PDB file of C-alpha atoms in Angstrom:
ATOM      1  CA  MET A 679      34.269 -39.317  50.398  1.00  0.00           C
ATOM      2  CA  ALA A 680      34.187 -36.177  48.257  1.00  0.00           C
ATOM      3  CA  ARG A 681      30.780 -34.796  47.528  1.00  0.00           C
ATOM      4  CA  LEU A 682      30.067 -33.597  44.022  1.00  0.00           C
ATOM      5  CA  ASN A 683      29.486 -29.778  43.675  1.00  0.00           C
ATOM      6  CA  ASP A 684      26.779 -28.905  41.448  1.00  0.00           C
ATOM      7  CA  ASP A 685      26.628 -25.013  41.911  1.00  0.00           C
ATOM      8  CA  GLY A 686      28.229 -24.307  38.727  1.00  0.00           C
ATOM      9  CA  GLN A 687      25.544 -26.159  36.707  1.00  0.00           C
ATOM     10  CA  TRP A 688      22.941 -23.277  37.524  1.00  0.00           C
ATOM     11  CA  ILE A 689      25.631 -20.461  36.457  1.00  0.00           C
ATOM     12  CA  VAL A 690      25.879 -22.357  33.200  1.00  0.00           C
ATOM     13  CA  LEU A 691      22.179 -23.235  32.930  1.00  0.00           C
ATOM     14  CA  MET A 692      21.193 -19.253  33.552  1.00  0.00           C
ATOM     15  CA  GLY A 693      24.007 -18.090  30.918  1.00  0.00           C
ATOM     16  CA  PHE A 694      22.532 -20.412  28.207  1.00  0.00           C
ATOM     17  CA  LEU A 695      18.877 -18.791  29.031  1.00  0.00           C
ATOM     18  CA  ILE A 696      20.118 -15.255  28.893  1.00  0.00           C
ATOM     19  CA  SER A 697      22.106 -16.085  25.554  1.00  0.00           C
ATOM     20  CA  ILE A 698      18.890 -17.547  24.047  1.00  0.00           C
ATOM     21  CA  ALA A 699      16.951 -14.601  25.333  1.00  0.00           C
ATOM     22  CA  LEU A 700      19.033 -12.127  23.786  1.00  0.00           C
ATOM     23  CA  LEU A 701      19.300 -13.919  20.571  1.00  0.00           C
ATOM     24  CA  PHE A 702      15.328 -13.884  20.472  1.00  0.00           C
ATOM     25  CA  LEU A 703      15.563  -9.933  21.219  1.00  0.00           C
ATOM     26  CA  MET A 704      17.980  -9.401  18.531  1.00  0.00           C
ATOM     27  CA  LEU A 705      15.850 -11.237  15.876  1.00  0.00           C
ATOM     28  CA  ILE A 706      13.008  -9.285  16.761  1.00  0.00           C
ATOM     29  CA  VAL A 707      14.855  -5.860  16.407  1.00  0.00           C
ATOM     30  CA  SER A 708      16.345  -7.173  13.079  1.00  0.00           C
ATOM     31  CA  GLN A 709      12.648  -8.065  11.724  1.00  0.00           C
ATOM     32  CA  ALA A 710      11.291  -4.790  13.174  1.00  0.00           C
ATOM     33  CA  THR A 711      13.809  -2.673  10.896  1.00  0.00           C
ATOM     34  CA  LEU A 712      12.713  -4.586   7.879  1.00  0.00           C
ATOM     35  CA  VAL A 713       8.962  -4.142   8.211  1.00  0.00           C
ATOM     36  CA  GLY A 714       9.536  -0.416   8.988  1.00  0.00           C
ATOM     37  CA  GLN A 715      11.748  -0.252   5.604  1.00  0.00           C
ATOM     38  CA  THR A 716       8.999  -2.162   3.728  1.00  0.00           C
ATOM     39  CA  THR A 717       6.144   0.316   5.009  1.00  0.00           C
ATOM     40  CA  ALA A 718       8.314   3.248   4.170  1.00  0.00           C
ATOM     41  CA  GLU A 719       8.852   2.220   0.488  1.00  0.00           C
ATOM     42  CA  GLY A 720       5.096   1.074   0.187  1.00  0.00           C
ATOM     43  CA  VAL A 721       4.318   4.855   1.374  1.00  0.00           C
ATOM     44  CA  LEU A 722       6.918   6.442  -1.072  1.00  0.00           C
ATOM     45  CA  GLU A 723       5.927   4.546  -3.959  1.00  0.00           C
ATOM     46  CA  PHE A 724       2.041   4.830  -3.671  1.00  0.00           C
ATOM     47  CA  PRO A 725       0.996   7.096  -6.574  1.00  0.00           C
ATOM     48  CA  LYS A 726      -0.804   9.898  -4.310  1.00  0.00           C
ATOM     49  CA  HIS A 727      -0.209  12.825  -6.951  1.00  0.00           C
ATOM     50  CA  GLU A 728      -1.299  10.855  -9.766  1.00  0.00           C
ATOM     51  CA  ILE A 729      -4.527   9.585  -8.338  1.00  0.00           C
ATOM     52  CA  ARG A 730      -5.376  13.114  -6.996  1.00  0.00           C
ATOM     53  CA  ASP A 731      -4.797  14.511 -10.446  1.00  0.00           C
ATOM     54  CA  LEU A 732      -7.039  11.863 -12.264  1.00  0.00           C
ATOM     55  CA  ARG A 733      -9.823  12.287  -9.582  1.00  0.00           C
ATOM     56  CA  GLY A 734      -9.800  15.971  -9.861  1.00  0.00           C
ATOM     57  CA  GLN A 735      -9.983  15.824 -13.589  1.00  0.00           C
ATOM     58  CA  VAL A 736     -12.880  13.397 -13.409  1.00  0.00           C
ATOM     59  CA  ILE A 737     -14.759  15.171 -11.047  1.00  0.00           C
ATOM     60  CA  ASP A 738     -14.433  18.740 -12.823  1.00  0.00           C
ATOM     61  CA  SER A 739     -15.479  17.083 -15.905  1.00  0.00           C
ATOM     62  CA  VAL A 740     -18.452  15.296 -14.754  1.00  0.00           C
ATOM     63  CA  GLY A 741     -19.415  18.203 -12.829  1.00  0.00           C
ATOM     64  CA  GLU A 742     -19.372  20.464 -15.910  1.00  0.00           C
ATOM     65  CA  GLY A 743     -21.243  17.789 -18.002  1.00  0.00           C
ATOM     66  CA  GLU A 744     -18.323  17.426 -20.416  1.00  0.00           C
ATOM     67  CA  PHE A 745     -17.373  13.845 -19.522  1.00  0.00           C
ATOM     68  CA  THR A 746     -17.788  11.725 -22.608  1.00  0.00           C
ATOM     69  CA  ARG A 747     -16.473   8.395 -23.689  1.00  0.00           C
ATOM     70  CA  ASP A 748     -13.736  10.512 -25.908  1.00  0.00           C
ATOM     71  CA  ILE A 749     -12.490  12.429 -22.531  1.00  0.00           C
ATOM     72  CA  SER A 750     -12.272   9.026 -20.847  1.00  0.00           C
ATOM     73  CA  GLU A 751     -10.319   7.637 -23.522  1.00  0.00           C
ATOM     74  CA  ASP A 752      -8.108  10.552 -23.619  1.00  0.00           C
ATOM     75  CA  ILE A 753      -7.460  10.234 -19.641  1.00  0.00           C
ATOM     76  CA  ARG A 754      -6.751   6.413 -20.217  1.00  0.00           C
ATOM     77  CA  LEU A 755      -4.207   7.170 -23.059  1.00  0.00           C
ATOM     78  CA  LEU A 756      -2.435   9.981 -21.119  1.00  0.00           C
ATOM     79  CA  SER A 757      -2.306   7.945 -17.755  1.00  0.00           C
ATOM     80  CA  LEU A 758      -0.825   4.837 -19.891  1.00  0.00           C
ATOM     81  CA  GLU A 759       1.854   7.299 -21.562  1.00  0.00           C
ATOM     82  CA  ARG A 760       2.839   9.316 -18.570  1.00  0.00           C
ATOM     83  CA  ASN A 761       2.221   7.339 -15.879  1.00  0.00           C
ATOM     84  CA  HIS A 762       2.713   3.867 -17.113  1.00  0.00           C
ATOM     85  CA  ALA A 763      -0.442   3.374 -15.665  1.00  0.00           C
ATOM     86  CA  LEU A 764      -3.859   1.521 -16.841  1.00  0.00           C
ATOM     87  CA  VAL A 765      -6.786   3.599 -15.926  1.00  0.00           C
ATOM     88  CA  GLN A 766     -10.441   2.780 -16.225  1.00  0.00           C
ATOM     89  CA  ILE A 767     -13.498   5.075 -15.556  1.00  0.00           C
ATOM     90  CA  ASP A 768     -16.934   4.019 -15.628  1.00  0.00           C
ATOM     91  CA  LYS A 769     -20.007   6.203 -15.470  1.00  0.00           C
ATOM     92  CA  GLU A 770     -23.448   5.235 -14.505  1.00  0.00           C
ATOM     93  CA  PRO A 771     -26.459   6.827 -13.553  1.00  0.00           C
ATOM     94  CA  GLY A 772     -26.719   7.139  -9.532  1.00  0.00           C
ATOM     95  CA  PRO A 773     -29.959   7.527  -7.124  1.00  0.00           C
ATOM     96  CA  LEU A 774     -31.701  10.816  -7.268  1.00  0.00           C
ATOM     97  CA  GLY A 775     -30.177  12.334 -10.257  1.00  0.00           C
ATOM     98  CA  THR A 776     -26.562  12.003  -9.386  1.00  0.00           C
ATOM     99  CA  VAL A 777     -23.773   9.847 -11.305  1.00  0.00           C
ATOM    100  CA  MET A 778     -21.863   7.408 -10.098  1.00  0.00           C
ATOM    101  CA  ILE A 779     -18.183   7.635 -11.097  1.00  0.00           C
ATOM    102  CA  THR A 780     -15.917   4.374 -10.665  1.00  0.00           C
ATOM    103  CA  ILE A 781     -12.080   5.021 -11.166  1.00  0.00           C
ATOM    104  CA  ARG A 782      -9.713   2.107 -11.262  1.00  0.00           C
ATOM    105  CA  PHE A 783      -5.698   3.018 -11.293  1.00  0.00           C
ATOM    106  CA  ASN A 784      -3.156   0.103 -11.650  1.00  0.00           C
ATOM    107  CA  ASN A 785       0.255   0.794 -12.361  1.00  0.00           C
ATOM    108  CA  GLY A 786       1.607  -2.469 -11.822  1.00  0.00           C
ATOM    109  CA  VAL A 787       2.593  -1.841  -8.341  1.00  0.00           C
ATOM    110  CA  THR A 788      -0.437  -0.243  -6.772  1.00  0.00           C
ATOM    111  CA  ILE A 789      -4.211  -1.020  -7.563  1.00  0.00           C
ATOM    112  CA  TYR A 790      -6.567   1.737  -6.380  1.00  0.00           C
ATOM    113  CA  GLU A 791     -10.324   1.614  -7.093  1.00  0.00           C
ATOM    114  CA  GLU A 792     -12.511   4.290  -5.983  1.00  0.00           C
ATOM    115  CA  THR A 793     -16.532   4.880  -6.398  1.00  0.00           C
ATOM    116  CA  LEU A 794     -17.661   8.430  -6.444  1.00  0.00           C
ATOM    117  CA  LEU A 795     -21.289   9.862  -6.366  1.00  0.00           C
ATOM    118  CA  ILE A 796     -21.452  13.213  -8.042  1.00  0.00           C
TER     119      ILE A 796
END
């Protein structure tokens, strides 16, 4: 009576496991590319220069004692016209004679908020 030879089943099973492992690794590599692209786009779209300019102008105006509601309104209108961004600047008295400034920047993609003690 001939005996059934089952050595070939191990080869098929190992091939199946290796193909599943390769599929899993391919899925990880494709997702890593998408995550890297999304991160790079987020970094490129962040309005670093606009926020830096706004922050510098507010700090200079407050430091020179020229920051008034009219200047705040002018900055808001300029940001809306040039950067298509909503800007809100709040000025409050801080501790020990300092001034607490809160800057809010929103261009529809990036929302930025910072509180400064000057």
